[in-house]
Structure formats: structure tokens, C-alpha cells
XYZ file of C-alpha atoms in Angstrom:
608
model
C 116.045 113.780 138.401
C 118.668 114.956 136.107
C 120.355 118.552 137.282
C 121.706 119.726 134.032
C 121.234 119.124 129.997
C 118.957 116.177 128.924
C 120.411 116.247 125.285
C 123.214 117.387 123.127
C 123.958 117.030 119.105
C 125.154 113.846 119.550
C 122.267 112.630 121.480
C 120.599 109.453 120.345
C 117.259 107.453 121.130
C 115.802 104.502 120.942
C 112.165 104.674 119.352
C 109.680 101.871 120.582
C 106.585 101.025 117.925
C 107.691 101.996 115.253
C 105.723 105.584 113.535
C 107.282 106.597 110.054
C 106.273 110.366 110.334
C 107.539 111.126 113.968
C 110.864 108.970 113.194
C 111.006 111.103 109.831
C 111.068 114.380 111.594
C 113.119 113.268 113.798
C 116.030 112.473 110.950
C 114.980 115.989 109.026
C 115.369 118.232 111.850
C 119.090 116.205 112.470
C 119.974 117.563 109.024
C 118.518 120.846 109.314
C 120.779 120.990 112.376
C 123.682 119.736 110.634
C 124.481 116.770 112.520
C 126.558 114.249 111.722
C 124.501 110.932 112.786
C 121.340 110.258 113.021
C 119.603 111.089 116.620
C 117.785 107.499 116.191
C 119.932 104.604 116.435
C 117.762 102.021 116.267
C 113.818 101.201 116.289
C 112.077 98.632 118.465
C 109.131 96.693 117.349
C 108.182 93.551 119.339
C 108.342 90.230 117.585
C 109.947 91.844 114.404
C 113.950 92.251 113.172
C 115.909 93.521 110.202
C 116.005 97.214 108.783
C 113.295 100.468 108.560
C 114.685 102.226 105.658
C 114.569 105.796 106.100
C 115.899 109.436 104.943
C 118.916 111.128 105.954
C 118.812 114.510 103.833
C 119.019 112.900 101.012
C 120.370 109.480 101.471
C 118.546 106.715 102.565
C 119.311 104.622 105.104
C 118.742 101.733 107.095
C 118.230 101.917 110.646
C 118.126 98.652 112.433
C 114.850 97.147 114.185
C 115.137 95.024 117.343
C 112.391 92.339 118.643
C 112.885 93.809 122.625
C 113.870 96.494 124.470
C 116.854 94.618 126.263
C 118.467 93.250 122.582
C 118.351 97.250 121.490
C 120.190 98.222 124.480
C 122.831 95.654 124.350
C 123.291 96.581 120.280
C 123.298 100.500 120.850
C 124.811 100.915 124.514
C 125.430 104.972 123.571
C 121.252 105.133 123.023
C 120.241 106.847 126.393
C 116.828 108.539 125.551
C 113.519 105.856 124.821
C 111.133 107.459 123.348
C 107.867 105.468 123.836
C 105.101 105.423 121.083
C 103.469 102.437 122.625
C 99.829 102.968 123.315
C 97.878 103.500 126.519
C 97.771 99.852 127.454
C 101.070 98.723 127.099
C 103.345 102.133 127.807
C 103.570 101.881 131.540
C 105.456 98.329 130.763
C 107.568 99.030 128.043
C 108.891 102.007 130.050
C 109.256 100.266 132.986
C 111.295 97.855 131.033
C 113.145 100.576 129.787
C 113.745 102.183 132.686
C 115.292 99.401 134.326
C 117.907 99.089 131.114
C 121.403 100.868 132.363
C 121.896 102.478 129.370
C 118.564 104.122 129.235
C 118.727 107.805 131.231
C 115.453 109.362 129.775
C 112.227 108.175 128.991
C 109.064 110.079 127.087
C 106.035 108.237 126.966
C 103.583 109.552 124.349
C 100.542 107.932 124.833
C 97.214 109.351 126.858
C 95.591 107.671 129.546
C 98.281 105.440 131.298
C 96.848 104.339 134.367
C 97.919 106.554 137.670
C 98.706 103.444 139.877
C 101.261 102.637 136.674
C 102.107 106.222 136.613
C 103.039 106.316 139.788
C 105.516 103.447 139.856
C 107.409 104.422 136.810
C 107.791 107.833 138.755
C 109.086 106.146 142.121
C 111.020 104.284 140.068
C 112.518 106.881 138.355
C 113.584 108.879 140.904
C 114.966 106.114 142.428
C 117.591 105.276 139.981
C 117.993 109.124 139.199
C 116.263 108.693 135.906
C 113.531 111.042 134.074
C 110.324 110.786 132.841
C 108.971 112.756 130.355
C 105.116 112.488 129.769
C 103.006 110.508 129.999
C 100.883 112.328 127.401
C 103.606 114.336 125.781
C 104.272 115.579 122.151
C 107.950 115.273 124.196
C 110.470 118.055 123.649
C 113.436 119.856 122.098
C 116.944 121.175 122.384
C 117.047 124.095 119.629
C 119.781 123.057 116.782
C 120.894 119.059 118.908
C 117.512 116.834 119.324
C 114.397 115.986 119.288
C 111.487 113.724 120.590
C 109.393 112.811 118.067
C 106.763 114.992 116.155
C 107.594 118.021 118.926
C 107.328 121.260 117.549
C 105.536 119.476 113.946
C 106.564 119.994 110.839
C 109.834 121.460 109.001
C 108.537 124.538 107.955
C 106.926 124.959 111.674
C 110.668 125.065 113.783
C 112.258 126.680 110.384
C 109.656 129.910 111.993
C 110.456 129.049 115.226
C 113.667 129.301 114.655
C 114.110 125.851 116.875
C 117.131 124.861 114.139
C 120.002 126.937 116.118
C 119.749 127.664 120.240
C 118.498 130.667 121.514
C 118.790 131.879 125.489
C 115.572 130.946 126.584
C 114.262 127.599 128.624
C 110.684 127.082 128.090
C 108.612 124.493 129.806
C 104.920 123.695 129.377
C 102.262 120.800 130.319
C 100.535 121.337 127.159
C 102.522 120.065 123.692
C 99.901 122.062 121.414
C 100.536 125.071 123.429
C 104.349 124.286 123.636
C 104.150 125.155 119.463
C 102.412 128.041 120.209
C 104.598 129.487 123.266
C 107.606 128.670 120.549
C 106.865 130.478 117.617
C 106.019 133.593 120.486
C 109.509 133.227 122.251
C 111.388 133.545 118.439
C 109.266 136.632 117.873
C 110.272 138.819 120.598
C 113.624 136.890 122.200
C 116.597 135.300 120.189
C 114.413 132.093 120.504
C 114.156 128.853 122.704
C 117.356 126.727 124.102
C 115.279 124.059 125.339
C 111.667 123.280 125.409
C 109.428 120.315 127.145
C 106.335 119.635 127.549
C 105.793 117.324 130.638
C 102.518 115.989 129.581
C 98.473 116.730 130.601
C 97.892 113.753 132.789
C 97.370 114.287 136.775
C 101.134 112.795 137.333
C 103.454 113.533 135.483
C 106.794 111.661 134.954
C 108.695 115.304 135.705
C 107.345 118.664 137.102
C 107.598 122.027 136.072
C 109.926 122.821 138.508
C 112.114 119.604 137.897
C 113.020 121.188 134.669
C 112.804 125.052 135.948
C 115.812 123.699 138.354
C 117.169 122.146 135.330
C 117.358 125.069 133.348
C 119.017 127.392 136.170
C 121.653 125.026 136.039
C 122.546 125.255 132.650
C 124.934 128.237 131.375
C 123.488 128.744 127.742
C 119.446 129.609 129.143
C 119.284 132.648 130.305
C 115.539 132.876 130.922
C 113.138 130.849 131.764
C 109.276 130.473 130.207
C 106.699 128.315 132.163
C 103.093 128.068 130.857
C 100.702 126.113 133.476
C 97.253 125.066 133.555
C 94.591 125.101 136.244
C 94.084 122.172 138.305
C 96.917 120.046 140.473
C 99.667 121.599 142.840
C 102.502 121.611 140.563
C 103.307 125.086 140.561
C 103.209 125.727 144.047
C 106.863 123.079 144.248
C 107.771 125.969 141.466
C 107.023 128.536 143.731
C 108.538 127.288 146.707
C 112.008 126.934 144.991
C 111.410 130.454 143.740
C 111.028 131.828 147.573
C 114.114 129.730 148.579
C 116.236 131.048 146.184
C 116.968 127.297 144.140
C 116.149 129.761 140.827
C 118.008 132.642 140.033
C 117.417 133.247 136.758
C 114.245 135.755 135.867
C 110.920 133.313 135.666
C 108.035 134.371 133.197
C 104.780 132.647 133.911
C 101.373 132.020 132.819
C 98.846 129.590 134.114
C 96.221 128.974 131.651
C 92.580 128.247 132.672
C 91.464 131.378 134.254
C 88.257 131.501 132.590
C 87.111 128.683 134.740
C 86.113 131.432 137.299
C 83.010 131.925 134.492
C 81.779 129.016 135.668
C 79.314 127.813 137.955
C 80.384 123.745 138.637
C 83.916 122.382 138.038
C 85.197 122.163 134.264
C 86.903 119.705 132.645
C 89.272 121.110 129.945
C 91.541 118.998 127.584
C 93.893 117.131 130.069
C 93.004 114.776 132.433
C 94.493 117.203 134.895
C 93.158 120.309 134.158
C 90.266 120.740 136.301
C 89.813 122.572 139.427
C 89.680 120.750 142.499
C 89.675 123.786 145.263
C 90.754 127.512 145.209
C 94.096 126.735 145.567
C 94.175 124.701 142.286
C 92.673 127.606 139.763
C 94.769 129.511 137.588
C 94.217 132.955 139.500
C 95.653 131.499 142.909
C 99.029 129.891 140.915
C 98.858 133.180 138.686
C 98.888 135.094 142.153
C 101.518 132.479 143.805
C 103.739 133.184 141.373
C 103.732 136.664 141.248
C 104.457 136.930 144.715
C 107.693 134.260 144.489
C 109.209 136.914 142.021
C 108.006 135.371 138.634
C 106.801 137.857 135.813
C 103.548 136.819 135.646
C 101.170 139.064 133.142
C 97.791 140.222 133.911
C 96.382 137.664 130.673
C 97.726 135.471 128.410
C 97.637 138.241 125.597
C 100.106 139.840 127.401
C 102.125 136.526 128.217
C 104.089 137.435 124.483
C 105.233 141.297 125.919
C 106.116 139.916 129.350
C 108.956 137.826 127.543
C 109.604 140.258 125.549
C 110.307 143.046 128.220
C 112.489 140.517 130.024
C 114.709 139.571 127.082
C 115.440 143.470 126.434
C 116.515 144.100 129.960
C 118.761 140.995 129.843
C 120.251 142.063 126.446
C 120.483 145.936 127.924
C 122.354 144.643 131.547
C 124.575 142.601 128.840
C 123.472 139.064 130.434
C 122.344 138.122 126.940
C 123.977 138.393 123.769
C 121.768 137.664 121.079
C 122.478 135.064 119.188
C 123.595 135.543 115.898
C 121.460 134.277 112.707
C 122.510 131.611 110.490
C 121.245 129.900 107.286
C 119.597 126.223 108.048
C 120.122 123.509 105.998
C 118.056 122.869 102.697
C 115.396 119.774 103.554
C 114.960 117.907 100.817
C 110.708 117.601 99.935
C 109.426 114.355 99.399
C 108.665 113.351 96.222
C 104.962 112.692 97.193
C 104.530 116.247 98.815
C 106.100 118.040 95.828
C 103.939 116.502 93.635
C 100.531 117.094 95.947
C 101.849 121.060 96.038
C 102.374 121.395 92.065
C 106.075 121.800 92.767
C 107.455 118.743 90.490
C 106.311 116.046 88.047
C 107.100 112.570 87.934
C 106.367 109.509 85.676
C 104.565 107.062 86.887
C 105.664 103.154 87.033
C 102.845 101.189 86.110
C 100.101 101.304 84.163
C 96.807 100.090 84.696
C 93.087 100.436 82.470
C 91.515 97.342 83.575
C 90.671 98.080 87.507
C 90.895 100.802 90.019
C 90.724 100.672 93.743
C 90.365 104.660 94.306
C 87.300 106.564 95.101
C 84.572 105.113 97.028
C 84.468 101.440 95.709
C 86.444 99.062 93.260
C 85.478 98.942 89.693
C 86.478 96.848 86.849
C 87.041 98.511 83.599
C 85.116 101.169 85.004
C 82.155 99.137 86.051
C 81.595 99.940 89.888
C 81.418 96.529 91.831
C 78.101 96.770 93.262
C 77.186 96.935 89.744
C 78.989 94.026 88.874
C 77.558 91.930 91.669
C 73.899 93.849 91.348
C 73.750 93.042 87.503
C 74.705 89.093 88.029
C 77.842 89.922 85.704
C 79.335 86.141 87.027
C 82.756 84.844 86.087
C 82.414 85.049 82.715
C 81.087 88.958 82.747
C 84.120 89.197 84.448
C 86.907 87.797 83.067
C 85.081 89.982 80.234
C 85.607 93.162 81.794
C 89.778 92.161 83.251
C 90.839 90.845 80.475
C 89.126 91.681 77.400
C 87.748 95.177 78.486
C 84.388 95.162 77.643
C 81.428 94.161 79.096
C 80.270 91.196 76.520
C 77.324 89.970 75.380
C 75.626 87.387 77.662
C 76.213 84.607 75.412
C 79.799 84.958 75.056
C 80.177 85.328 79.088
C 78.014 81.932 79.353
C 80.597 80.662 76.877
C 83.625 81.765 78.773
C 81.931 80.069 82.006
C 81.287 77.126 80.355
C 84.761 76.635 78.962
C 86.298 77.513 82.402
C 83.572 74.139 83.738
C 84.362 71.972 81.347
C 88.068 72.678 81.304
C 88.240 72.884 85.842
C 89.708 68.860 85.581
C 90.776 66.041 83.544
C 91.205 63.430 86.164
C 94.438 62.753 88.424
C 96.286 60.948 86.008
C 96.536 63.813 83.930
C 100.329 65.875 83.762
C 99.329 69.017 85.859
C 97.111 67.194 88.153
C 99.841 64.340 88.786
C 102.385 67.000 89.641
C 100.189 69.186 91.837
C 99.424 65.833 93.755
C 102.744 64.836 94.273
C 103.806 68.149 95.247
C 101.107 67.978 98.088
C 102.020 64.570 99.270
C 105.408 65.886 99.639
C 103.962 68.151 102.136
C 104.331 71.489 100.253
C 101.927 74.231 100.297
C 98.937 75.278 98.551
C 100.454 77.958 96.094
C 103.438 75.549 95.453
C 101.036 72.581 94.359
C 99.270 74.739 92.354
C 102.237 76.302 90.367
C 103.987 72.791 89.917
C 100.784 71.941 88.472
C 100.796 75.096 86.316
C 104.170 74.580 85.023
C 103.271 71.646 83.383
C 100.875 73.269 80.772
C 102.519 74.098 77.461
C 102.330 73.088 73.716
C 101.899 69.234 74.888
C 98.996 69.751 77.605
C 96.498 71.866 77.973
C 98.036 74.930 76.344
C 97.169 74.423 72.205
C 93.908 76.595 72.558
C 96.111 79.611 71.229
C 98.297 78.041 68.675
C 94.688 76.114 67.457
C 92.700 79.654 67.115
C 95.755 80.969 65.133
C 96.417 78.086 62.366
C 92.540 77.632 61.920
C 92.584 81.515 61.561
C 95.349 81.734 58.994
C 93.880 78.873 56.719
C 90.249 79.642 56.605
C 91.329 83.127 56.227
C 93.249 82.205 52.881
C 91.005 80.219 52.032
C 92.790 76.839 52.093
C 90.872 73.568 51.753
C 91.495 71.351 55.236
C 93.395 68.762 53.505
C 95.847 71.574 51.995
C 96.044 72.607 55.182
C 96.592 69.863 57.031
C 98.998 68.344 54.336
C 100.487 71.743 54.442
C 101.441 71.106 58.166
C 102.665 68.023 57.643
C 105.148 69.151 55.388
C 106.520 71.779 57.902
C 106.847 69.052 60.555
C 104.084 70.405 62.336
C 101.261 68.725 64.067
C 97.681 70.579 63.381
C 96.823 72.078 66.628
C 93.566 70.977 68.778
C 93.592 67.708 66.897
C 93.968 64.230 68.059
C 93.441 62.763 71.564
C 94.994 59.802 73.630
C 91.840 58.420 74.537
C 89.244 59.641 72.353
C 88.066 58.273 69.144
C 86.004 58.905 65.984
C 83.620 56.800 67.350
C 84.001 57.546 70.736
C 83.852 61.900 70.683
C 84.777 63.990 73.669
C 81.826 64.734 74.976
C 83.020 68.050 76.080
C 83.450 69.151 72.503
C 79.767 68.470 71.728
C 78.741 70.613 74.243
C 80.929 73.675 73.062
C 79.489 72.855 69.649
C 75.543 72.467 70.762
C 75.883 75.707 72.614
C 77.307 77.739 69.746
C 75.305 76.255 66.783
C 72.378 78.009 69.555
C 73.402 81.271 70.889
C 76.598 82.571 68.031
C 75.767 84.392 65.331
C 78.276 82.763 63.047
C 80.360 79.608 63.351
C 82.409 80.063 60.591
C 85.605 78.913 61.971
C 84.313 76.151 64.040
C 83.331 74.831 60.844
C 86.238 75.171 59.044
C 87.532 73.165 62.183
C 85.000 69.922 61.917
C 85.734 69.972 58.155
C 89.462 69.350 58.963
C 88.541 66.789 62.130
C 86.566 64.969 59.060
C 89.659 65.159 56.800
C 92.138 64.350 59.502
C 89.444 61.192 61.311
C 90.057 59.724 57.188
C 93.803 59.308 58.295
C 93.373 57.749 61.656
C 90.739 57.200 64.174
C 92.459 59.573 67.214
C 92.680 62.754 65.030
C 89.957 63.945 66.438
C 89.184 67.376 67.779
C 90.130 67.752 71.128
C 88.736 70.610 73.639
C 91.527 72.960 72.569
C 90.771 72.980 68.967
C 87.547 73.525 69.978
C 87.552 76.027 72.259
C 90.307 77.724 69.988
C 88.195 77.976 66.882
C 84.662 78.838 68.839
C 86.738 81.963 70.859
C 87.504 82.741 66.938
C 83.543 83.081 66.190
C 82.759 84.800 69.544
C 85.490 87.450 69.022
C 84.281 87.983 65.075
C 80.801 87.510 65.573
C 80.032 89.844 68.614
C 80.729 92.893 66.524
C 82.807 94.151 69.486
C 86.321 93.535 68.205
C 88.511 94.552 65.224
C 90.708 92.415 63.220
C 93.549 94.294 64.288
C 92.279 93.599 68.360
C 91.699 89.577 67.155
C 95.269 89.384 65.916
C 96.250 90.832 69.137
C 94.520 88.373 71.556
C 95.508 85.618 69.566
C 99.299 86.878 69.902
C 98.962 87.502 73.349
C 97.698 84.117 75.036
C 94.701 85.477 76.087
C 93.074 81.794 75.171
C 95.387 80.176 76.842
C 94.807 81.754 79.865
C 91.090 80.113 79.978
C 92.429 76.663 79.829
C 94.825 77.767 82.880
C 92.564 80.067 84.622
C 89.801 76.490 84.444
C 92.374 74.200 85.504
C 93.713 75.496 88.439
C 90.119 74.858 90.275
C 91.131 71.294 89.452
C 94.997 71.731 90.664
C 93.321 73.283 94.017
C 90.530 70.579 94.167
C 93.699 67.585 93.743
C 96.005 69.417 96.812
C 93.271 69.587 99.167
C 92.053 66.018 98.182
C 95.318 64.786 98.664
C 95.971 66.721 102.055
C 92.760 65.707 103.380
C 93.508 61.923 102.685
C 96.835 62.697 104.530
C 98.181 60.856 101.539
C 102.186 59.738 102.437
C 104.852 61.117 100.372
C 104.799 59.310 96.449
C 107.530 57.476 95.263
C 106.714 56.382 91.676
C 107.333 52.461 91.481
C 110.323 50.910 90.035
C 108.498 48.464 88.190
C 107.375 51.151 86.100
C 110.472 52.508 85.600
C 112.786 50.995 82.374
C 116.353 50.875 83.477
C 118.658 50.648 80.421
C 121.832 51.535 79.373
């Protein structure tokens, strides 16, 4: 066991499982301090590398995270405190691994309910190799104004009142870390506040003793009076009182053991640690209370009168000039989090994105405010929707059955298709899902599969003006421009695709108005008088039936039809249906276990 200081400002730890808040604190009560590096030098989480960024007052930075224990150790050799956030199961091994590190002098384990046969070793081992244990079950502890372990003594404002960001003249030791807060915030009331503070942890053996770090303290120049608080149960404070009668402390001792209301009753009482409870007489807070008192410890008659006890023994250690109280000073401005000063009112921010088509807050998801058990409850399907994502509205039930059908009839085209053919050699070169599926995305555009928008917009415009379909298909051709929607490499007057009908037989049935899909045949008849291929294709029909469902449903304006055409909202239907096909050809091809393609040079014209 150590015999002097545990930390100083230019302490630094290791911190195992990496816990933003605790690390956070950590960093925020360096700068409150005003140190000049950070008191955590690097992070360990198994089976990960690379950076945690954090804050450093106000600069971020980037602390480094190590895959084991050993590879931190090697990369920050000046590291000599571990702090341990592993849990229960695994803390006894990581801190025997750390223990066993040379550069590793202090370990605090955090977690509750580390076995006592693994307890037990790390202790033997410890004192061993002259090494200390803090915990387990520890918040961890504190040197006033130089370090600390983790979350100990909580939040900013918390040591700010405690006074924990300069040193005081008092050594304070506790096994409870909720009382340790508690015995803090008392000590800054009535003395000039703590030096250093631990909390050894609730559990039956702990990885130090009270009077490890009472012995501790008397060695160290700057504490010049010492605070133990106790508990019932366990011999601990008897090793305390032993030193006391042999002289080993010479500094005045004031004590409390908590528990004495066990007395009250009738069968032994388990209280919050696993080793406060009273196995004998010996082991209750009155005998150690009594023990202590008779070893030369102030010990108070309650713990009510625990705070004037300290007091009484800082004034007559200021009065025989052993203490000089320490002056005040100013600590350093912490700068708030953004998301805490907005929470208290204190600042206002603009947001980054915005969203009105879904919102995952509040009990369950909803989709343009439509809770999701509604949506499933109500049978909204695909097409209600792609209704409610992308057009905002719930729509009637027609126009969702339309929007379904389109994304059926629209899924696939066959393999020799472009999208299809690219997805399928992308997944016989081995590649993944998503990159099959965007090779096979990439290929849609003005040529394939991606006319439905530019088809809804030139049918608009002429039927709109009023142009007859020859004028506007002769009108086209003067610009160069090939009408939209119409013609088809395979298809034929004679020979319609059959996919077409069915978009027509449906809408003829259920849409109020087909005004535009009209307009469309009228220029397939025009265009079918010119040659026998210019024939409507799937896009032009799917283009100028979306322009009856929007202006027939009552639900849109002009202004909002404009819009949607100028977007690409159509377009997204044709790529929305066809990547069920570009999935469907990957895991087709992967399932064959289809070799790698290499398109054959006979089809391949070499010129010069």
C-alpha cells in the first residue's frame, strides 16, 4: 500500500469501458482546476481503436482508444491510475490485468458485486507488488484542485459548493460514495474544505481500508485533519483503532460509524452495502463508535453532531496555528453544454434539419402524424404509405391501390434489362447487397426506366394549352426531342404492353377523370400512324395516369402538381418498384453461386 499522495495535477488515468459522462467530468473538473493536460490519457475499449472526441473547456479533443489494456500501457507509460468501469463480471479480470501492467500504481474498480474469491486475489495481489486498490464498489475519489476518479463528488456545480476545485487541510475517507458527497459539502461548511477524499467501496473486502488511507493521510504535510465515516458491519475500524493506540496517527481523527439504528432492531439488517450488516456485537456501529472514542478519535454522540465535531477541531487547529486557512480563489468558468443550456432556457439554437413527414418521439412512430399502430391497424399498405412519406396525405384508397400496382408491375423487366444486367454482374463479382443494388440504380435515367417524370410534364404542358397530339408531337420533333413514354424496343401496335392495359383498365374503373391519359392514347394513335414501336410504354403511362390521380383526387393544387412534377416524385415509383427486382437479381445470382461475368468477345466489335 502506498504511504504518501495517490495523485497530483499532473496525474493521469487510464479509463477502461468507455462512459461519456464520468470521462466528461473528469476533463471539466481538470479545467476548473486549471490544469494544463487532460487527467485521461487515453480510453480502453476491447476490440475497438481510433479516437473518443471529447471537451477540454472549450476545445475539443481527441483522446485515443486502445483495443487492450497492455497496448494502452505501452502507448501512455506516464498513465499510472486505471480506473475500471467494467461491470461486475468482467472487473476482477481487467484489474487483474491491470494490475500486473508496471506502469499501472492504482486501480478503482467501480462496479458492485465482484465476487470475494476475485476480490480477494486482486487484494493479495496488490499488496504484493505494493499496489492499491480502490473499490470494488466505489464512486472512487478526489484530490481537491489535481484529480479525479470518475463521476466522484457528481456534477460541476456539486464540487463548485464543495469547494473540491482548490485543496483544503482536511483528509476525509468514507466506505460509502453517496455519503462521501454528503460528508464533502459538510467539511467546506465548517473547515477550509477537503485535501483528499476516497471512498473505499461497500463490498465486504475492500481493495484498501480505512486505515490504509488514515496512515496515508498522516503522512502527507498539506492534511491536517483527518475525517472517517464508517458503517456497521466488518472489522475494519478496529485496524483504525489499533494504529490509533500505537501511535502510527498523530494527527486529530474525527469519526462516525453509521448504522446505529440497527440496535432498533430485533434480527440482523441488511442496509445498502453488501457489508453493512451486523454479524456480532463487536461489528455494530455503537461498539466501533465506542472503540474509537477510546483510541483518541473525536467521535460525536450522533451523526447530527458529526458536522460540529469537525468543526470544533478545525477551530482549535486554526487557534494553536497548525492550520492556516486556505485562502479563496475564483474557479474557472465551465463552459455549459449546448444541450443543457438549451433544456434550462439559458440559450437558443437553430436547428439542422428539418423534418414534417415522420417522427420517432413520444410513445410510438408516426408518419405524417399518423401513429403506426394506426397505420398497420387501418391496413394503410405500401401504397397508404408511400402516401403519407412522400406526398403527405393520407390518399384515397384508389390512388394507394394505384401506387401499389405501379410499384408490381414496375418490381422487374427481366435480366437482360440495363439495371438488372448491372446489379447481376456486380453480384457475380462478389460485391455486396447495397452495392448491387446501387449499380443497378445508377443505371436509371432519361434512357431507362426514368421518363415517368419528363412524360407527366410534356403531356401536362400540351393538353394544358390545348395542343392537338400531332402539333405536339411534330412540335417535339422540331426541338430534337423525343416525346416522352413513347415507343418501346419490343413492343408493337399490334403487340401492346400488357402492363399498360392494366394501368388503363384500372383507371377507366376507380379515377374520376382520365383526362390526361387520354390526351396520352390520342398521341400513341398519332405517333403508332408513323411507325409501329411508338407505342406507349409504362412510363408514359404511369406519367399521364399520376397526372389524373393528382388532379382528380381533389387533394392537390396546381401549384403542389407543378411541384411534384419538378421534383421527381414519379420517378421515384419507377425506382422505389425496381429495386425489389435489383434485390430479387443479387440474391438469384448469389444463390446460383454464379462465377464472375466476363462479357464475350464475340460480342464485342473491335475497330479502329
Amino acid at each position: 500500500m502506498a504511504t504518501g499522495q495517490l495523485f497530483s495535477r499532473t496525474t493521469q488515468a487510464l479509463f477502461y469501458n468507455y462512459k461519456q459522462l464520468p470521462i466528461q467530468r473528469m476533463l471539466d473538473f481538470d479545467v476548473l482546476c486549471g490544469r494544463e493536460t487532460p487527467s485521461v490519457a487515453g480510453i480502453i475499449n476491447p476490440g475497438g481503436d481510433g479516437f473518443q472526441k471529447l471537451f477540454f473547456g472549450q476545445e475539443e479533443i481527441a483522446i485515443p482508444v486502445h483495443s487492450t489494456i497492455e497496448v494502452a500501457c505501452a502507448a501512455h507509460s506516464t498513465a499510472d491510475i486505471f480506473i475500471n468501469f467494467a461491470s461486475f463480471r468482467s472487473a476482477a479480470a481487467s484489474s487483474m490485468d491491470a494490475l500486473k501492467q508496471p506502469t499501472v500504481r492504482v486501480v478503482a474498480i467501480i462496479a458492485e458485486g465482484v465476487p470475494e474469491s476475485d476480490a480477494k486475489q486482486l487484494i493479495a495481489f496488490a499488496q504484493a507488488n505494493n499496489k492499491v486498490v480502490i473499490g470494488p464498489a466505489t464512486v472512487g475519489g478526489i484530490q481537491a484542485g489535481a484529480f479525479k476518479i470518475g463521476d466522484t463528488a457528481g456534477t460541476i456545480d456539486n464540487i463548485i459548493h464543495c469547494k473540491l476545485y482548490r485543496p483544503g487541510s482536511v483528509g476525509f475517507v468514507s466506505k460509502s460514495g453517496g455519503m462521501s458527497n454528503e460528508l464533502y459539502n459538510t467539511v467546506a461548511r465548517v473547515t477550509d474544505g477537503i485535501y483528499e477524499g476516497i471512498a473505499i467501496g461497500g463490498d465486504v473486502f475492500p481493495g484498501s481500508t480505512l486505515s490504509d488511507h488514515v496512515l496515508r493521510f498522516n503522512n502527507i504535510p498539506q492534511v491536517k485533519m483527518i475525517v472517517v465515516l464508517g458503517e456497521l458491519g466488518g472489522r475494519d475500524e478496529y485496524s483504525l483503532v489499533e494504529a490509533l493506540k500505537q501511535g502510527k496517527v498523530t494527527k486529530p481523527v474525527v469519526a462516525w460509524v453509521s448504522g446505529t439504528c440497527a440496535q432498533l432492531f430485533k434480527s440482523e439488517v441488511q442496509f445498502g452495502h453488501a457489508g453493512a450488516k451486523s454479524g456480532g456485537e463487536m461489528e455494530s456501529a455503537q461498539a466501533k463508535n465506542q472503540a474509537l472514542r477510546e483510541a483518541g478519535a473525536v467521535v460525536p454522540t450522533s451523526y447530527e453532531a458529526l458536522e460540529t465535531a469537525i468543526k470544533e477541531t478545525f477551530e482549535k487547529l486554526v487557534e494553536e496555528k497548525k492550520i492556516k486557512p486556505v485562502k479563496e480563489v475564483q474557479p474557472r468558468q465551465i463552459p455549459e453544454d449546448l444541450n443543457t443550456a438549451i433544456k434550462s432556457g439559458k440559450v437558443r439554437a437553430p436547428t439542422h434539419i428539418i423534418s414534417t413527414i415522420s417522427d420517432e418521439r413520444g410513445e410510438e412512430q408516426s408518419y405524417s402524424g399518423v401513429p403506426m399502430s394506426s397505420i398497420v391497424e387501418s391496413g394503410y399498405g405500401i401504397g397508404g404509405v408511400v402516401s403519407l412519406l412522400w406526398f403527405k396525405r393520407s390518399l384515397p384508397r384508389y390512388c394507394t391501390q394505384f401506387i401499389e400496382m405501379c410499384i408490381m408491375l414496375c418490381a422487374d423487366h427481366g435480366p437482360c434489362a440495363s439495371g438488372a444486367h448491372n446489379a447481376i454482374v456486380t453480384s457475380r463479382a462478389g460485391k455486396d447487397l447495397i452495392s448491387c443494388l446501387v449499380s443497378g440504380l445508377l443505371t436509371i435515367g432519361p434512357r431507362f426506366g426514368g421518363a415517368i417524370d419528363d412524360a407527366a410534364r410534356y403531356f401536362k404542358d400540351a393538353c394544358d394549352r390545348g395542343l392537338a397530339p400531332y402539333e405536339f408531337v411534330e412540335a417535339m420533333k422540331k426541338k430534337g426531342i423525343r416525346v416522352p413514354g413513347i415507343g418501346h424496343r419490343i413492343k408493337r401496335g399490334d403487340n401492346r404492353d400488357k402492363r399498360v392495359e392494366l394501368l388503363q383498365r384500372f383507371a377507366r374503373s376507380h379515377f374520376p377523370s382520365v383526362k390526361y391519359m387520354e390526351y396520352a392514347v390520342e398521341v400513341e394513335i398519332y405517333t403508332l400512324s408513323k411507325a409501329n414501336n411508338l407505342v406507349m410504354n409504362v412510363d408514359g403511362a404511369i406519367g399521364s395516369l399520376f397526372l389524373d390521380l393528382l388532379a382528380g383526387c381533389g387533394m392537390f393544387t396546381k401549384q403542389e402538381i407543378d411541384e411534384i412534377l419538378e421534383i421527381g416524385y414519379l420517378n421515384g415509383i419507377f425506382v422505389l418498384a425496381r429495386s425489389i427486382g435489383l434485390i430479387g437479381h443479387t440474391f438469384d445470382q448469389k444463390r446460383l453461386k454464379q462465377p464472375l461475368y466476363r462479357h464475350p468477345a464475340e460480342d464485342v466489335l473491335y475497330t479502329k
